[in-house]
Coordinates of C-alpha atoms in Angstrom, one line a residue:
Chain A
M1 CA 29.4 -1.9 1.2
S2 CA 27.2 0.8 0.1
A3 CA 23.5 1.5 -0.5
I4 CA 22.0 0.3 -3.7
H5 CA 19.1 1.9 -5.6
K6 CA 15.8 1.1 -3.9
V7 CA 13.6 -0.6 -6.4
I8 CA 10.2 -0.8 -4.7
G9 CA 7.1 -2.9 -5.3
T10 CA 3.9 -3.4 -3.3
E11 CA 1.6 -6.4 -3.1
T12 CA -2.0 -6.3 -1.9
E13 CA -4.4 -9.1 -1.2
F14 CA -7.9 -7.6 -1.5
G15 CA -10.9 -8.5 0.6
I16 CA -13.6 -10.1 -1.5
S17 CA -17.3 -10.7 -0.9
M18 CA -20.5 -10.9 -2.9
R19 CA -23.9 -9.4 -2.3
N20 CA -26.8 -11.9 -2.1
A21 CA -24.7 -15.0 -2.3
P22 CA -25.2 -17.3 0.7
D23 CA -23.0 -20.0 -0.8
F24 CA -20.2 -17.6 -1.6
N25 CA -16.9 -19.2 -2.4
P26 CA -14.0 -16.7 -2.2
V27 CA -11.5 -18.8 -4.2
L28 CA -13.9 -19.2 -7.1
A29 CA -15.0 -15.6 -6.9
S30 CA -11.3 -14.5 -6.9
S31 CA -10.7 -16.6 -10.0
I32 CA -13.6 -15.1 -11.7
V33 CA -12.4 -11.6 -10.9
V34 CA -8.9 -12.2 -12.2
N35 CA -10.1 -14.1 -15.3
S36 CA -12.6 -11.4 -16.1
Y37 CA -10.2 -8.5 -16.3
A38 CA -10.4 -7.3 -19.8
G39 CA -7.5 -4.8 -19.8
L40 CA -4.2 -5.4 -21.4
R41 CA -3.0 -8.8 -20.0
A42 CA -1.5 -12.2 -20.8
K43 CA -2.7 -15.3 -19.1
I44 CA 0.3 -17.3 -18.1
Q45 CA 1.6 -19.9 -15.8
W46 CA 3.7 -18.6 -12.9
S47 CA 6.9 -20.4 -12.5
H48 CA 8.4 -20.9 -9.1
E49 CA 11.7 -22.1 -10.3
E50 CA 14.5 -20.9 -8.1
E51 CA 16.9 -18.9 -10.2
S52 CA 20.7 -19.5 -10.1
P53 CA 23.4 -17.3 -11.4
G54 CA 25.0 -20.0 -13.5
R55 CA 21.9 -20.5 -15.5
D56 CA 21.3 -17.1 -17.0
A57 CA 22.2 -18.2 -20.6
R58 CA 19.7 -16.6 -22.9
G59 CA 17.3 -18.9 -24.6
F60 CA 17.5 -21.6 -22.0
G61 CA 15.3 -24.5 -23.0
P62 CA 12.7 -26.4 -20.9
E63 CA 15.1 -29.3 -20.3
G64 CA 17.1 -29.5 -17.2
G65 CA 14.6 -28.5 -14.6
M66 CA 12.6 -26.0 -16.5
M67 CA 9.5 -24.9 -14.6
P68 CA 9.4 -27.8 -12.1
D69 CA 6.8 -26.1 -9.9
I70 CA 4.1 -24.3 -11.7
D71 CA 0.9 -22.9 -10.1
G72 CA -1.6 -25.3 -11.6
G73 CA -5.1 -24.7 -10.7
L74 CA -5.0 -21.0 -9.8
V75 CA -5.3 -18.2 -12.2
N76 CA -2.3 -16.0 -13.1
V77 CA -2.2 -13.0 -15.3
V78 CA 0.6 -10.6 -16.2
L79 CA -0.7 -7.1 -17.0
G80 CA 0.5 -4.6 -19.6
N81 CA 1.8 -2.4 -16.8
G82 CA 4.1 -5.3 -15.6
A83 CA 2.1 -6.2 -12.6
R84 CA 1.1 -9.7 -11.6
F85 CA -2.6 -10.2 -10.9
Y86 CA -3.6 -13.6 -9.5
V87 CA -5.5 -15.6 -6.9
D88 CA -3.6 -16.0 -3.7
H89 CA -5.2 -18.2 -1.1
A90 CA -8.8 -16.9 -1.1
H91 CA -8.1 -13.4 -2.4
P92 CA -7.4 -11.6 -5.6
E93 CA -3.9 -10.2 -5.3
Y94 CA -2.3 -7.4 -7.3
S95 CA 1.5 -7.3 -7.2
A96 CA 2.6 -4.0 -8.6
P97 CA 5.4 -3.8 -11.1
E98 CA 8.9 -2.9 -9.8
A99 CA 9.1 0.9 -9.5
Y100 CA 12.1 3.2 -9.7
D101 CA 11.2 5.4 -6.7
P102 CA 8.5 5.7 -4.0
L103 CA 6.3 8.1 -5.9
E104 CA 6.1 5.7 -8.9
A105 CA 5.5 2.8 -6.5
T106 CA 2.6 4.8 -5.0
L107 CA 1.2 5.4 -8.5
Y108 CA 1.3 1.7 -9.4
D109 CA -0.2 0.8 -6.1
K110 CA -3.1 3.1 -6.8
A111 CA -3.5 1.6 -10.3
G112 CA -4.2 -1.7 -8.6
E113 CA -7.4 -0.3 -7.2
V114 CA -8.5 0.6 -10.7
V115 CA -7.6 -2.9 -12.0
L116 CA -9.7 -4.5 -9.2
A117 CA -12.6 -2.2 -9.7
R118 CA -12.7 -2.9 -13.4
A119 CA -12.3 -6.6 -13.0
A120 CA -15.2 -6.7 -10.6
T121 CA -17.4 -4.9 -13.1
E122 CA -16.3 -7.1 -15.9
A123 CA -17.1 -10.2 -13.9
Q124 CA -20.7 -9.1 -13.4
P125 CA -22.2 -11.0 -16.4
L126 CA -20.8 -14.3 -14.9
L127 CA -22.8 -13.9 -11.7
E128 CA -26.3 -14.8 -10.9
D129 CA -29.1 -12.2 -11.0
G130 CA -29.0 -10.0 -8.0
Q131 CA -25.4 -10.8 -7.1
S132 CA -22.5 -8.4 -7.3
L133 CA -18.9 -8.4 -6.2
V134 CA -17.5 -6.1 -3.5
I135 CA -13.8 -5.7 -3.3
H136 CA -12.1 -4.0 -0.4
K137 CA -8.5 -2.7 -0.2
N138 CA -8.2 -3.6 3.5
N139 CA -6.4 -6.1 5.7
S140 CA -8.8 -7.4 8.2
D141 CA -12.4 -8.6 8.4
G142 CA -12.8 -7.5 12.0
K143 CA -13.3 -11.1 13.0
G144 CA -9.7 -12.2 13.5
N145 CA -8.7 -12.8 9.9
S146 CA -6.0 -10.8 8.3
Y147 CA -4.6 -10.7 4.8
G148 CA -1.5 -9.0 3.6
S149 CA -0.2 -5.8 2.2
H150 CA 3.5 -6.2 1.6
E151 CA 6.2 -3.8 0.6
N152 CA 9.4 -5.0 -1.2
F153 CA 12.7 -3.2 -1.3
L154 CA 15.8 -4.2 -3.1
I155 CA 18.7 -4.6 -0.7
N156 CA 22.4 -5.0 -1.0
R157 CA 23.2 -8.7 -0.4
E158 CA 26.3 -7.7 1.5
L159 CA 24.3 -6.0 4.2
P160 CA 24.3 -8.5 7.2
F161 CA 20.6 -9.4 7.8
S162 CA 21.2 -8.7 11.5
D163 CA 21.7 -5.0 10.6
I164 CA 18.2 -4.9 9.3
V165 CA 16.9 -6.5 12.4
D166 CA 18.9 -4.1 14.6
F167 CA 18.2 -0.9 12.9
F168 CA 14.9 -1.3 11.2
T169 CA 12.7 -2.9 13.8
T170 CA 12.0 0.1 15.9
F171 CA 11.4 2.2 12.8
L172 CA 8.7 -0.3 11.6
V173 CA 7.0 -0.4 15.0
T174 CA 6.9 3.4 15.4
R175 CA 6.0 4.3 11.8
Q176 CA 2.6 2.9 12.4
V177 CA 1.5 6.3 13.6
Y178 CA 1.5 7.3 9.9
T179 CA 1.1 4.0 8.1
G180 CA -2.2 2.8 9.7
S181 CA -5.5 2.6 7.8
G182 CA -7.5 2.6 11.0
K183 CA -9.7 -0.1 12.5
L184 CA -12.7 -0.5 14.8
G185 CA -12.0 -2.7 17.8
A186 CA -9.2 -5.1 18.5
E187 CA -8.6 -8.7 17.3
N188 CA -6.5 -11.7 18.0
G189 CA -7.0 -11.5 21.7
R190 CA -5.6 -8.0 22.2
A191 CA -7.0 -5.6 24.8
A192 CA -10.3 -4.1 23.8
V193 CA -10.3 -0.6 22.2
P194 CA -13.0 1.3 20.4
F195 CA -10.7 2.3 17.5
Q196 CA -7.0 1.8 16.7
I197 CA -4.5 3.2 14.2
T198 CA -3.7 0.1 12.2
Q199 CA -5.5 -2.9 10.8
R200 CA -2.5 -5.2 11.2
A201 CA -0.8 -4.6 14.5
D202 CA -2.9 -7.0 16.5
F203 CA -1.7 -9.9 14.3
F204 CA 2.0 -9.5 15.0
E205 CA 3.5 -12.0 17.5
E206 CA 7.2 -12.4 16.8
E207 CA 10.2 -10.1 16.3
V208 CA 11.9 -12.0 13.5
G209 CA 10.7 -15.0 11.4
L210 CA 9.8 -16.6 8.1
E211 CA 6.0 -16.8 8.6
T212 CA 3.4 -14.6 7.0
T213 CA 0.2 -16.4 7.8
L214 CA 0.6 -17.1 11.5
K215 CA 2.9 -15.9 14.2
R216 CA 3.6 -13.0 12.0
P217 CA 7.0 -11.3 12.6
I218 CA 7.9 -7.6 12.6
I219 CA 10.9 -8.5 10.4
N220 CA 10.2 -11.2 7.8
T221 CA 13.1 -13.3 6.7
R222 CA 11.8 -14.7 3.4
D223 CA 14.9 -14.8 1.1
E224 CA 13.6 -14.7 -2.4
P225 CA 15.6 -12.0 -4.1
H226 CA 13.7 -12.2 -7.5
G227 CA 17.0 -11.2 -9.0
D228 CA 20.7 -12.1 -8.9
P229 CA 21.0 -13.7 -5.4
S230 CA 24.7 -13.0 -5.2
K231 CA 24.0 -9.3 -5.3
Y232 CA 20.6 -8.7 -4.0
R233 CA 18.2 -9.4 -1.2
R234 CA 14.5 -8.4 -1.4
L235 CA 13.3 -7.2 1.9
H236 CA 9.7 -8.3 2.3
V237 CA 8.0 -5.9 4.8
I238 CA 4.8 -7.5 6.0
I239 CA 4.0 -5.1 8.8
G240 CA 2.0 -2.4 7.0
D241 CA -1.5 -1.6 6.1
A242 CA -2.9 -1.3 2.6
N243 CA -3.4 2.5 2.1
M244 CA -6.0 4.2 0.1
S245 CA -4.3 7.6 0.5
E246 CA -1.6 8.5 -2.0
V247 CA 0.3 10.9 0.2
Q248 CA 0.3 8.3 3.0
N249 CA 1.6 5.6 0.7
L250 CA 4.3 7.9 -0.5
I251 CA 5.4 8.7 3.1
K252 CA 5.3 5.0 4.1
L253 CA 7.3 3.7 1.1
G254 CA 9.7 6.6 0.9
S255 CA 10.6 6.8 4.6
A256 CA 11.3 3.0 4.7
A257 CA 13.4 3.2 1.5
L258 CA 15.4 6.2 3.0
I259 CA 16.1 4.4 6.3
L260 CA 17.1 1.2 4.5
M261 CA 19.6 3.1 2.3
A262 CA 20.9 4.8 5.4
I263 CA 21.3 1.4 7.1
E264 CA 23.3 0.1 4.1
D265 CA 25.5 3.2 4.3
G266 CA 26.0 2.9 8.0
A267 CA 24.2 6.2 8.6
I268 CA 21.9 5.0 11.4
P269 CA 23.9 5.5 14.5
D270 CA 21.7 3.9 17.1
S271 CA 19.3 0.9 17.0
L272 CA 16.9 2.6 19.5
R273 CA 16.0 -0.9 20.5
L274 CA 12.7 -1.3 22.3
A275 CA 12.5 -3.4 25.4
K276 CA 9.5 -5.3 24.0
P277 CA 9.0 -4.7 20.3
V278 CA 6.0 -6.9 19.8
D279 CA 4.1 -5.5 22.8
A280 CA 5.0 -2.0 21.5
T281 CA 3.6 -2.8 18.1
W282 CA 0.1 -3.3 19.7
Q283 CA 0.5 -0.4 22.1
V284 CA 1.4 2.1 19.4
S285 CA -1.5 1.1 17.3
H286 CA -3.9 1.4 20.3
D287 CA -2.6 4.8 21.4
L288 CA -4.7 7.4 19.6
D289 CA -3.3 10.2 21.7
L290 CA 0.2 9.3 20.5
N291 CA 1.8 10.0 23.8
L292 CA 2.5 6.5 25.3
P293 CA 6.0 6.1 26.6
L294 CA 7.6 3.0 25.1
E295 CA 10.3 1.2 27.1
L296 CA 13.7 1.2 25.6
A297 CA 16.1 -1.7 25.9
E298 CA 18.9 0.5 27.1
G299 CA 16.6 2.0 29.8
G300 CA 14.4 5.1 29.7
T301 CA 11.3 5.6 27.5
A302 CA 10.3 7.5 24.4
T303 CA 7.1 7.9 22.4
A304 CA 6.6 6.6 18.9
L305 CA 6.6 10.2 17.6
E306 CA 9.9 11.0 19.5
L307 CA 11.5 7.9 18.0
Q308 CA 10.2 8.8 14.5
G309 CA 11.7 12.2 15.0
R310 CA 15.1 10.6 15.4
Y311 CA 14.8 8.6 12.2
L312 CA 13.6 11.7 10.3
E313 CA 16.7 13.7 11.5
W314 CA 19.0 10.9 10.4
A315 CA 17.3 10.5 7.1
K316 CA 17.5 14.3 6.4
K317 CA 21.2 14.3 7.2
Y318 CA 21.7 11.2 5.1
A319 CA 19.8 12.8 2.1
E320 CA 21.9 16.0 2.3
N321 CA 25.0 14.0 1.6
T322 CA 23.5 11.6 -1.0
D323 CA 22.4 11.8 -4.6
L324 CA 18.8 10.6 -4.5
P325 CA 16.0 10.6 -7.1
G326 CA 13.8 13.7 -6.9
P327 CA 10.8 12.3 -5.0
Y328 CA 12.8 11.7 -1.9
E329 CA 12.8 15.5 -1.2
Q330 CA 9.0 15.4 -1.3
V331 CA 9.1 12.3 1.0
L332 CA 11.2 14.2 3.6
E333 CA 8.9 17.2 3.5
E334 CA 5.7 15.1 3.8
W335 CA 7.3 13.0 6.5
E336 CA 8.4 16.0 8.6
A337 CA 4.9 17.7 8.1
V338 CA 3.0 14.6 9.1
L339 CA 5.0 14.1 12.3
A340 CA 4.6 17.7 13.2
D341 CA 0.8 17.6 12.6
L342 CA 0.4 14.3 14.5
E343 CA 2.2 16.0 17.4
K344 CA -0.1 19.0 17.4
D345 CA -3.4 17.3 16.7
P346 CA -3.8 13.9 14.9
L347 CA -7.0 15.1 13.2
L348 CA -4.9 17.6 11.2
T349 CA -3.7 14.6 9.2
A350 CA -7.2 13.6 8.2
D351 CA -6.4 15.0 4.7
R352 CA -3.7 12.4 4.1
L353 CA -3.7 9.5 6.7
D354 CA -6.4 6.9 6.2
W355 CA -6.7 6.2 10.0
A356 CA -7.3 9.9 10.8
A357 CA -9.7 10.4 7.8
K358 CA -11.7 7.4 8.8
Y359 CA -11.7 8.3 12.5
R360 CA -12.9 11.8 11.7
L361 CA -15.7 10.5 9.5
L362 CA -16.8 8.0 12.2
R363 CA -16.9 10.8 14.8
E364 CA -19.0 13.0 12.6
Y365 CA -21.5 10.1 12.2
Q366 CA -21.4 9.7 16.0
D367 CA -22.1 13.4 16.5
R368 CA -25.0 13.4 14.0
D369 CA -26.6 10.1 14.7
G370 CA -25.6 9.3 18.2
L371 CA -24.0 6.0 17.3
D372 CA -22.1 3.8 19.7
W373 CA -18.6 2.5 18.7
D374 CA -20.1 -1.0 18.2
S375 CA -23.0 0.1 16.1
P376 CA -23.4 -1.9 12.8
K377 CA -23.6 1.3 10.8
L378 CA -20.2 2.5 12.1
K379 CA -18.7 -0.9 11.3
L380 CA -20.1 -0.6 7.8
L381 CA -18.7 2.9 7.3
A382 CA -15.3 1.7 8.5
L383 CA -15.4 -1.2 6.0
Q384 CA -16.9 0.6 3.1
Y385 CA -14.1 3.2 3.4
H386 CA -12.0 0.6 1.6
D387 CA -14.4 -0.3 -1.2
V388 CA -12.5 0.0 -4.6
N389 CA -15.7 0.8 -6.5
P390 CA -15.4 4.5 -7.2
A391 CA -19.2 4.9 -6.8
K392 CA -19.3 3.2 -3.4
G393 CA -15.9 3.6 -1.7
L394 CA -16.1 6.2 1.0
F395 CA -12.4 7.1 0.7
Y396 CA -13.3 8.3 -2.9
K397 CA -16.3 10.2 -1.5
L398 CA -14.0 12.0 0.9
Q399 CA -11.6 12.6 -1.9
S400 CA -14.1 14.1 -4.2
A401 CA -15.5 16.3 -1.4
G402 CA -12.0 17.8 -1.3
R403 CA -11.0 16.4 2.0
I404 CA -8.1 14.2 0.9
R405 CA -5.0 15.5 -0.9
R406 CA -4.0 13.8 -4.1
L407 CA -0.7 13.3 -5.8
F408 CA -1.9 12.0 -9.2
T409 CA -4.5 13.0 -11.7
P410 CA -7.0 10.3 -12.8
S411 CA -5.4 10.2 -16.2
E412 CA -2.0 9.5 -14.7
V413 CA -3.5 6.6 -12.8
D414 CA -5.2 5.4 -15.9
A415 CA -2.0 5.4 -17.8
A416 CA -0.3 3.4 -15.0
V417 CA -3.0 0.7 -15.4
S418 CA -1.8 -0.1 -18.9
E419 CA 1.7 1.3 -19.3
P420 CA 4.7 -0.1 -17.3
P421 CA 7.3 1.9 -15.4
H422 CA 10.0 2.7 -17.8
R423 CA 13.1 2.6 -15.6
T424 CA 12.9 -1.0 -14.3
R425 CA 12.7 -4.5 -15.9
A426 CA 8.9 -4.1 -15.5
Y427 CA 9.2 -2.2 -18.8
F428 CA 10.3 -5.3 -20.7
R429 CA 7.7 -7.5 -19.0
G430 CA 4.8 -5.1 -19.6
K431 CA 5.8 -4.3 -23.2
S432 CA 6.2 -8.0 -23.9
V433 CA 2.6 -8.6 -22.7
R434 CA 1.4 -5.9 -25.1
K435 CA 3.4 -7.1 -28.1
Y436 CA 4.0 -10.8 -27.6
G437 CA 1.3 -11.7 -25.2
D438 CA 0.1 -14.7 -27.3
A439 CA 3.6 -16.2 -27.2
L440 CA 4.1 -15.6 -23.5
V441 CA 3.5 -18.9 -21.6
A442 CA 5.1 -18.5 -18.2
A443 CA 6.7 -15.8 -16.1
N444 CA 8.1 -15.0 -12.7
W445 CA 9.6 -11.7 -11.5
D446 CA 13.0 -12.5 -13.0
S447 CA 12.2 -14.3 -16.2
L448 CA 9.7 -14.6 -19.1
V449 CA 9.1 -17.9 -21.0
F450 CA 8.0 -17.7 -24.6
D451 CA 6.6 -20.2 -27.0
S452 CA 7.5 -18.9 -30.3
G453 CA 6.5 -22.0 -32.2
E454 CA 9.8 -23.7 -32.1
E455 CA 10.5 -27.1 -30.5
T456 CA 11.5 -25.8 -27.1
L457 CA 10.2 -23.0 -25.0
K458 CA 12.6 -20.1 -24.6
R459 CA 13.3 -18.5 -21.3
V460 CA 14.5 -14.9 -21.0
P461 CA 16.1 -14.2 -17.7
M462 CA 15.9 -10.7 -16.1
M463 CA 18.1 -11.0 -13.1
E464 CA 18.8 -7.3 -12.9
P465 CA 15.8 -5.2 -11.8
L466 CA 17.3 -2.1 -13.3
R467 CA 17.8 -3.5 -16.8
G468 CA 15.1 -4.2 -19.4
T469 CA 14.3 -0.5 -19.2
R470 CA 12.9 1.7 -22.0
E471 CA 16.4 3.1 -22.5
L472 CA 17.9 -0.3 -23.0
V473 CA 15.2 -2.3 -24.8
A474 CA 12.7 0.0 -26.5
E475 CA 14.6 -0.1 -29.8
L476 CA 14.9 -3.9 -29.6
L477 CA 11.2 -4.3 -29.0
D478 CA 10.4 -1.8 -31.8
R479 CA 12.2 -3.8 -34.4
S480 CA 11.2 -7.3 -33.2
E481 CA 8.0 -8.0 -35.1
D482 CA 7.2 -11.2 -33.1
A483 CA 8.5 -13.3 -30.2
A484 CA 10.6 -15.4 -32.5
A485 CA 12.4 -12.2 -33.8
L486 CA 12.8 -11.0 -30.3
L487 CA 14.4 -14.3 -29.2
R488 CA 16.7 -14.4 -32.2
A489 CA 17.9 -10.9 -31.4
L490 CA 18.4 -11.8 -27.8
G491 CA 20.3 -14.9 -28.8
E492 CA 22.6 -12.7 -30.8
G493 CA 23.5 -10.9 -27.6
D494 CA 21.4 -7.7 -27.8
E495 CA 20.4 -6.4 -24.4
Chain B
M1 CA -17.4 58.6 29.8
S2 CA -16.9 61.1 27.0
D3 CA -18.9 61.0 23.8
R4 CA -15.8 59.9 22.0
E5 CA -15.1 57.0 24.4
Q6 CA -18.8 56.1 24.2
K7 CA -18.6 55.8 20.4
R8 CA -15.4 53.8 20.5
T9 CA -17.0 51.3 22.9
E10 CA -20.1 51.0 20.7
R11 CA -18.0 50.5 17.7
R12 CA -15.9 47.8 19.4
E13 CA -19.1 46.1 20.5
S14 CA -20.6 46.1 17.1
E15 CA -17.3 44.8 15.6
T16 CA -17.3 42.0 18.2
E17 CA -20.9 41.2 17.2
E18 CA -19.9 41.0 13.6
V19 CA -17.0 38.7 14.3
V20 CA -19.3 36.5 16.4
E21 CA -21.9 36.5 13.6
E22 CA -19.2 35.6 11.0
T23 CA -17.9 32.8 13.1
T24 CA -21.3 31.4 13.6
E25 CA -22.0 31.6 9.9
A26 CA -18.8 29.8 9.1
G27 CA -19.6 27.2 11.7
Q28 CA -23.0 26.7 10.2
E29 CA -21.4 26.4 6.7
V30 CA -19.0 23.7 8.0
T31 CA -21.9 21.8 9.6
E32 CA -23.9 22.0 6.5
R33 CA -21.0 20.8 4.4
I34 CA -20.5 17.9 6.8
D35 CA -24.3 17.1 6.7
D36 CA -24.3 17.2 2.9
L37 CA -21.3 14.8 2.8
L38 CA -22.9 12.4 5.3
D39 CA -26.2 12.5 3.4
E40 CA -24.3 11.6 0.2
I41 CA -22.5 8.8 1.9
D42 CA -25.8 7.5 3.4
S43 CA -27.1 7.2 -0.2
V44 CA -24.3 4.8 -1.2
L45 CA -24.0 2.7 1.9
E46 CA -24.7 -1.0 1.6
E47 CA -28.4 -1.6 2.3
N48 CA -28.5 -3.7 5.4
A49 CA -25.6 -2.6 7.6
E50 CA -26.0 -5.3 10.2
E51 CA -26.3 -8.2 7.7
F52 CA -23.5 -6.9 5.5
V53 CA -21.1 -6.6 8.4
K54 CA -22.1 -9.9 9.9
N55 CA -21.5 -11.7 6.5
Y56 CA -18.2 -10.1 5.9
V57 CA -15.9 -13.0 6.8
Q58 CA -12.5 -13.3 5.0
K59 CA -10.2 -16.2 4.8
G60 CA -6.8 -15.4 6.2
G61 CA -4.1 -14.9 3.5
E62 CA -0.5 -13.9 2.8

């Protein structure tokens, strides 16, 4: 068994609220937001059909179990960049397109903020006078409710799941020192603190499990590969915060991808098992000094930073002997620098970690205005940090004041709002939205369903995340004038 | 103390003063920059902090 290419995608459920709306209904508001988005998109039905390897014949008709379970009432849109934009529970959710590497995944995650900000603006005419929508890229309302930010990594199906549990758990617990977005107070019955590193830690209660909405586990076992199930697993990482910072997102996604590849290749020599992983999850998040000794299962203790240092060394050694896409070099440099800075003085990371940037800002307000940790103004500042409206969001204010390092220019982010990544199947999906959007009736991650005016709907399976790329299908898309022509060409066996 | 030594000491003192002055000026600049930023942030903050924060209740998700 060996490591497979890490296709990466993020999902974010955004917080939603409305000014001057006492009867606010978040489900309705989320539907309005998703429906209002005027960018390149196709309204579709989302098919939850389980794929099976024996049914990948092209042009599969609707008979024989086609789309047995379709999201009825809720709104689903596929965007021109290959993302899914929809209503999940009571939140608008942006599921970024499959990215080829962690830098690209970071870019498409950032594009999601722009999509949400535009959709909220475009929804404005549908609201009553005086009302306006506020969208936050955060994970907690500070009152005990949490909503997700998930990372997805393509994994070799041959890797025993127990290896992920053994070698990835301590990594996830200790990476919080550089993945947190920062939060005032504690929730879910955890010990009181004025401020903590992550938004999500308080909500984790199990080591391994299937749940995402209650009794949340450090390792989530959901087995939906969204690809050929005989070859792939999709690891669904639910223990992470939504990040505003680009550099932070790059380190978060890149370090996880590196460690997962190293696990697949057997290059992580020690599980570094914690005596109490769940307790350690809360403790790490609550330890702003970053020097709390965590109990190891084999005896002895180590701090989160010391344990991260071990993972970094293994990842560096692994990368030396492996042919990896370019951005991983940048990941290793940033990862090493952030650990070193956190060791010296966590505030040195305020130019790239959301929790440190937010903490610094709150302390400056405390110094100037003499505010207590529980003052409403401080709570508002901590919340508005995550507002995706560029004129209101405090993260963007810090960024334009030159306090936050960027990886992308605004025009690169704009391009990612409408153009798909070109080295994954998201290319085929996104380009189909652009060219054949009217004929697209249903989709899921591994197929598109077209109505080309013939008797039956036609389904195009995309079981390989690294096919449907620009290299493989651009020419086919160029010469297929409409969906019918595309389907005819596919029926003739073109890629 | 010879004249020369006297001069050297004076020079060192005035250099120290300059450094102190520069540091204070830099410190003031930083403080002013922070104040400007906080003022700008104040101008975009939601109007009624207490009410906005109180009303911010999300349904759980995922």
